[in-house]
Amino acid sequence: MTDGNANGNQEGATTPLMSWNNNLKALLVDPSPACRLIGKAYLTAYGVNTEAVDNADVAIILLNMGASFNVILIDMHMREMNGAQFAMLLRSSGVQTKLLGMSAMFREREKEEFLEAGGDGFIEKPLHPSKFVPILQELDSN
Amino acid sequence: MAGKDLNQKLNELISSLQDQGILDDYFDELKGLQDEQSPQFVTNTITIYLGGADDTIAELTKNLSEPAVNYPRVTYLADKLKGSSMSIGGARMADVCAELCEASEANKREACLALFGGVNREYSILQESLNKIAQLEQAIHDNEE
């Protein structure tokens, strides 16, 4: 059971749809405001403490400030760079967090490039519990 | 009583839009995220989606009117619009954005222009539909207060 989102954490707080052994944290990097809002709402509803930012630069600033996450969800098409470039940048900076690529248009080559660059998984949008819950369960068991 | 009528109207509207393929089941799941902590989640999401889509479509209009189309930029914008439309359950809109994305990746100007016409048509329908949903959601929310 997590301590972060259980009843009593905040008056009127909604009980998450799932509970975890660990306090899971996610960073969502997506240029679309609607995708950030919905993605964060989904992850939060499932008990994941989530930050959502609109570009890679802000994500890097957060990480450099010492923020830590269990998973970073990355849209393949950000303004400054693509998902594979961002994965490569993170790995070369020593970031070992699980990296999950997301794309609205599934392209096999894009997926391969992302995984070769150090990504751990790849899902098609829209973000849905059936896609992210198994990954969270795996993270929570480690 | 008024609340029940409004909820029924809303459910009927959503069903009708889903029957027409304008919205898909994902919209129901999105609605499921609305709770006491976020009683206006659906309305807020619609507002944010429409604001973002307006900006993206304006930029697509500008890009596709240039003599030399910046296809990577058009692909990026169509992809972004597809993603946000899928996230809100806008199935037909997402489909036509996907086609525009593919045409742009192939650098096909005429196909892009034709498909962008389709994007505008589908967006007009989706925008009107989502605004109706937002109005009913707001009326239900006001009725409950």
Coordinates of C-alpha atoms in Angstrom, one line a residue:
Chain A
M1 CA 0.0 0.0 0.0
T2 CA 1.4 3.4 -0.9
D3 CA 1.6 6.1 1.7
G4 CA 1.3 8.9 -0.8
N5 CA -2.3 8.7 -1.9
A6 CA -4.1 6.8 0.8
N7 CA -7.1 8.2 2.5
G8 CA -6.2 10.8 5.1
N9 CA -3.4 12.2 3.0
Q10 CA -5.6 15.2 2.1
E11 CA -9.1 15.9 3.2
G12 CA -11.5 14.6 0.5
A13 CA -8.7 12.9 -1.4
T14 CA -9.9 10.3 -3.8
T15 CA -8.6 6.7 -3.2
P16 CA -6.4 5.6 -6.1
L17 CA -7.7 2.9 -8.3
M18 CA -4.5 0.9 -7.5
S19 CA -2.2 0.7 -4.6
W20 CA 1.5 0.1 -4.8
N21 CA 4.2 -1.2 -2.5
N22 CA 6.4 1.8 -3.4
N23 CA 5.6 5.5 -3.8
L24 CA 5.7 5.5 -7.6
K25 CA 6.6 8.7 -9.4
A26 CA 6.3 9.5 -13.1
L27 CA 7.5 12.3 -15.4
L28 CA 5.3 12.8 -18.5
V29 CA 6.9 14.7 -21.3
D30 CA 4.4 15.7 -24.0
P31 CA 4.0 18.9 -26.1
S32 CA 0.2 18.5 -26.2
P33 CA -1.6 20.2 -23.4
A34 CA -4.6 17.9 -23.6
C35 CA -2.3 14.8 -23.6
R36 CA -0.5 16.1 -20.5
L37 CA -3.8 16.8 -18.7
I38 CA -5.3 13.5 -19.5
G39 CA -2.1 11.5 -19.0
K40 CA -1.4 13.0 -15.6
A41 CA -5.1 12.5 -14.6
Y42 CA -4.9 8.8 -15.5
L43 CA -1.6 8.1 -13.7
T44 CA -2.7 10.1 -10.7
A45 CA -6.0 8.1 -10.6
Y46 CA -3.8 5.0 -10.5
G47 CA -1.8 6.2 -7.5
V48 CA 1.2 7.5 -9.4
N49 CA 2.6 10.9 -8.3
T50 CA 3.0 12.6 -11.7
E51 CA 4.7 15.6 -13.1
A52 CA 3.8 16.7 -16.6
V53 CA 6.0 19.0 -18.7
D54 CA 5.8 20.1 -22.3
N55 CA 9.3 19.7 -23.5
A56 CA 12.7 18.0 -23.1
D57 CA 14.5 21.1 -21.8
V58 CA 12.1 21.4 -18.8
A59 CA 12.4 17.7 -18.1
I60 CA 16.2 18.0 -18.1
I61 CA 16.0 21.0 -15.7
L62 CA 13.9 19.0 -13.3
L63 CA 16.3 16.1 -13.4
N64 CA 19.3 18.4 -12.9
M65 CA 17.5 19.9 -9.9
G66 CA 17.5 16.4 -8.3
A67 CA 13.9 15.3 -9.1
S68 CA 13.7 11.5 -9.3
F69 CA 11.2 9.3 -11.0
N70 CA 10.5 5.6 -11.4
V71 CA 9.4 6.1 -15.1
I72 CA 9.7 8.9 -17.7
L73 CA 7.0 8.8 -20.4
I74 CA 8.3 10.5 -23.5
D75 CA 6.4 11.6 -26.6
M76 CA 8.3 10.7 -29.7
H77 CA 7.7 14.2 -31.2
M78 CA 8.8 17.0 -29.0
R79 CA 9.8 20.5 -30.2
E80 CA 13.5 20.3 -29.6
M81 CA 14.3 16.7 -30.3
N82 CA 12.7 13.4 -31.0
G83 CA 12.2 10.6 -28.4
A84 CA 15.3 8.6 -29.4
Q85 CA 17.5 11.7 -29.2
F86 CA 16.1 12.5 -25.7
A87 CA 16.7 8.9 -24.6
M88 CA 20.3 9.0 -25.8
L89 CA 20.8 12.3 -24.0
L90 CA 19.4 11.0 -20.7
R91 CA 21.4 7.8 -20.8
S92 CA 24.6 9.6 -21.6
S93 CA 23.9 11.9 -18.6
G94 CA 23.7 8.8 -16.4
V95 CA 19.9 8.7 -16.0
Q96 CA 18.9 5.1 -15.4
T97 CA 15.2 5.7 -14.9
K98 CA 12.8 3.5 -17.0
L99 CA 12.0 5.3 -20.2
L100 CA 8.8 4.6 -22.0
G101 CA 8.2 6.0 -25.5
M102 CA 4.7 7.1 -26.6
S103 CA 3.5 7.8 -30.1
A104 CA 0.2 8.6 -31.8
M105 CA 1.5 7.2 -35.1
F106 CA 3.1 3.8 -34.7
R107 CA 6.2 3.5 -36.7
E108 CA 8.4 0.4 -36.3
R109 CA 11.6 2.2 -37.1
E110 CA 10.8 4.9 -34.6
K111 CA 10.3 2.3 -31.9
E112 CA 13.5 0.5 -32.8
E113 CA 15.5 3.8 -32.7
F114 CA 14.1 4.6 -29.3
L115 CA 14.9 1.2 -27.9
E116 CA 18.4 1.3 -29.4
A117 CA 18.9 4.7 -27.9
G118 CA 18.3 3.3 -24.4
G119 CA 14.5 3.3 -24.2
D120 CA 12.9 0.5 -22.2
G121 CA 9.4 0.3 -23.8
F122 CA 7.1 1.8 -26.3
I123 CA 3.4 2.3 -26.2
E124 CA 0.9 3.7 -28.7
K125 CA -1.3 6.6 -27.6
P126 CA -3.8 7.2 -26.2
L127 CA -2.4 6.5 -22.7
H128 CA -4.6 3.8 -21.1
P129 CA -4.3 1.8 -17.9
S130 CA -4.1 -1.4 -19.9
K131 CA -0.8 -0.1 -21.4
F132 CA 0.8 1.5 -18.3
V133 CA -0.4 -0.7 -15.4
P134 CA 1.7 -3.8 -16.4
I135 CA 4.8 -1.5 -16.6
L136 CA 4.0 0.0 -13.2
Q137 CA 3.5 -3.5 -11.7
E138 CA 6.9 -4.5 -12.9
L139 CA 8.5 -1.3 -11.5
D140 CA 6.8 -1.8 -8.2
S141 CA 8.1 -5.4 -7.9
N142 CA 11.7 -4.3 -8.2
Chain B
M1 CA -35.6 16.1 -11.6
A2 CA -33.8 18.7 -13.8
G3 CA -30.5 17.0 -13.0
K4 CA -31.8 13.6 -14.2
D5 CA -33.0 15.1 -17.4
L6 CA -29.7 16.8 -18.0
N7 CA -27.8 13.6 -17.3
Q8 CA -30.0 11.7 -19.7
K9 CA -29.6 14.3 -22.4
L10 CA -25.8 14.1 -21.9
N11 CA -25.7 10.3 -22.1
E12 CA -27.9 10.4 -25.2
L13 CA -25.7 12.9 -26.9
I14 CA -22.5 10.9 -26.1
S15 CA -24.2 7.7 -27.4
S16 CA -25.3 9.4 -30.6
L17 CA -21.8 10.8 -31.2
Q18 CA -20.3 7.4 -30.6
D19 CA -22.8 5.8 -33.0
Q20 CA -21.6 8.3 -35.6
G21 CA -18.0 7.6 -34.9
I22 CA -17.2 11.1 -33.9
L23 CA -16.3 9.9 -30.4
D24 CA -15.1 6.5 -29.4
D25 CA -15.2 4.5 -26.1
Y26 CA -12.2 6.3 -24.9
F27 CA -14.4 9.3 -24.1
D28 CA -16.3 7.2 -21.6
E29 CA -13.1 6.3 -19.9
L30 CA -12.1 10.0 -19.8
K31 CA -15.4 10.7 -18.2
G32 CA -14.6 8.1 -15.6
L33 CA -11.7 10.3 -14.4
Q34 CA -14.2 13.0 -13.3
D35 CA -14.8 12.7 -9.5
E36 CA -15.5 14.9 -6.5
Q37 CA -11.9 16.0 -6.5
S38 CA -12.1 17.1 -10.2
P39 CA -15.9 17.8 -10.8
Q40 CA -15.2 19.7 -14.0
F41 CA -12.5 17.5 -15.4
V42 CA -14.4 16.8 -18.6
T43 CA -15.2 20.5 -19.2
N44 CA -11.6 21.5 -18.5
T45 CA -10.2 18.9 -20.7
I46 CA -12.5 19.9 -23.6
T47 CA -11.4 23.5 -23.1
I48 CA -7.8 22.6 -23.2
Y49 CA -8.2 20.3 -26.2
L50 CA -10.0 22.9 -28.2
G51 CA -7.5 25.6 -27.4
G52 CA -4.6 23.5 -28.4
A53 CA -6.3 22.2 -31.5
D54 CA -7.2 25.8 -32.6
D55 CA -3.5 26.8 -32.3
T56 CA -2.3 23.7 -34.1
I57 CA -4.8 24.1 -37.0
A58 CA -3.9 27.8 -37.3
E59 CA -0.2 26.8 -37.7
L60 CA -1.1 24.0 -40.2
T61 CA -3.0 26.6 -42.2
K62 CA 0.0 28.9 -42.3
N63 CA 2.4 26.1 -43.2
L64 CA 0.3 24.6 -45.9
S65 CA -0.3 28.0 -47.6
E66 CA 3.5 28.5 -48.0
P67 CA 4.9 28.0 -51.5
A68 CA 7.4 25.6 -50.1
V69 CA 5.7 23.4 -47.5
N70 CA 7.8 22.6 -44.4
Y71 CA 6.7 18.9 -44.4
P72 CA 8.6 17.9 -41.2
R73 CA 6.7 20.7 -39.4
V74 CA 3.4 19.7 -40.9
T75 CA 4.1 16.1 -39.9
Y76 CA 4.9 17.2 -36.3
L77 CA 1.7 19.3 -36.1
A78 CA -0.6 16.5 -37.6
D79 CA 1.0 14.0 -35.2
K80 CA 0.4 16.3 -32.3
L81 CA -3.2 16.9 -33.3
K82 CA -3.8 13.2 -33.8
G83 CA -2.4 12.4 -30.4
S84 CA -4.6 15.0 -28.6
S85 CA -7.7 14.0 -30.6
M86 CA -7.2 10.4 -29.7
S87 CA -6.7 11.3 -26.1
I88 CA -10.1 12.9 -26.0
G89 CA -11.8 10.1 -27.9
G90 CA -12.1 12.1 -31.1
A91 CA -11.9 9.1 -33.4
R92 CA -12.8 10.5 -36.8
M93 CA -10.6 13.5 -36.2
A94 CA -7.7 11.3 -35.2
D95 CA -8.1 9.2 -38.3
V96 CA -8.0 12.1 -40.7
C97 CA -5.0 13.6 -38.9
A98 CA -3.2 10.3 -39.3
E99 CA -3.9 10.4 -43.1
L100 CA -2.5 14.0 -43.2
C101 CA 0.6 12.8 -41.3
E102 CA 1.2 10.1 -43.9
A103 CA 0.7 12.4 -46.8
S104 CA 3.1 14.9 -45.3
E105 CA 5.7 12.2 -44.6
A106 CA 5.5 11.4 -48.4
N107 CA 5.8 15.1 -49.2
K108 CA 2.6 15.0 -51.2
R109 CA 1.4 18.6 -51.4
E110 CA -2.0 18.1 -53.1
A111 CA -2.9 15.2 -50.8
C112 CA -1.9 17.3 -47.8
L113 CA -4.2 20.1 -48.9
A114 CA -7.1 17.8 -49.6
L115 CA -6.7 16.0 -46.3
F116 CA -6.3 19.3 -44.4
G117 CA -9.7 20.2 -45.8
G118 CA -10.9 17.0 -44.2
V119 CA -9.2 17.9 -40.9
N120 CA -11.0 21.2 -40.9
R121 CA -14.4 19.6 -41.6
E122 CA -14.0 16.9 -38.9
Y123 CA -12.7 19.5 -36.4
S124 CA -15.7 21.7 -37.0
I125 CA -18.0 18.7 -36.2
L126 CA -15.9 17.6 -33.2
Q127 CA -15.7 21.1 -31.8
E128 CA -19.5 21.6 -32.0
S129 CA -20.0 18.2 -30.4
L130 CA -17.6 18.8 -27.5
N131 CA -19.0 22.3 -26.9
K132 CA -22.5 20.7 -26.5
I133 CA -21.1 18.2 -24.1
A134 CA -19.3 20.9 -22.1
Q135 CA -22.5 23.0 -21.9
L136 CA -24.5 20.1 -20.6
E137 CA -21.7 19.2 -18.1
Q138 CA -21.6 22.8 -16.9
A139 CA -25.4 22.8 -16.5
I140 CA -25.3 19.6 -14.5
H141 CA -22.5 21.0 -12.3
D142 CA -24.4 24.2 -11.7
N143 CA -27.6 22.2 -10.9
E144 CA -25.8 20.2 -8.3
E145 CA -24.4 23.3 -6.5

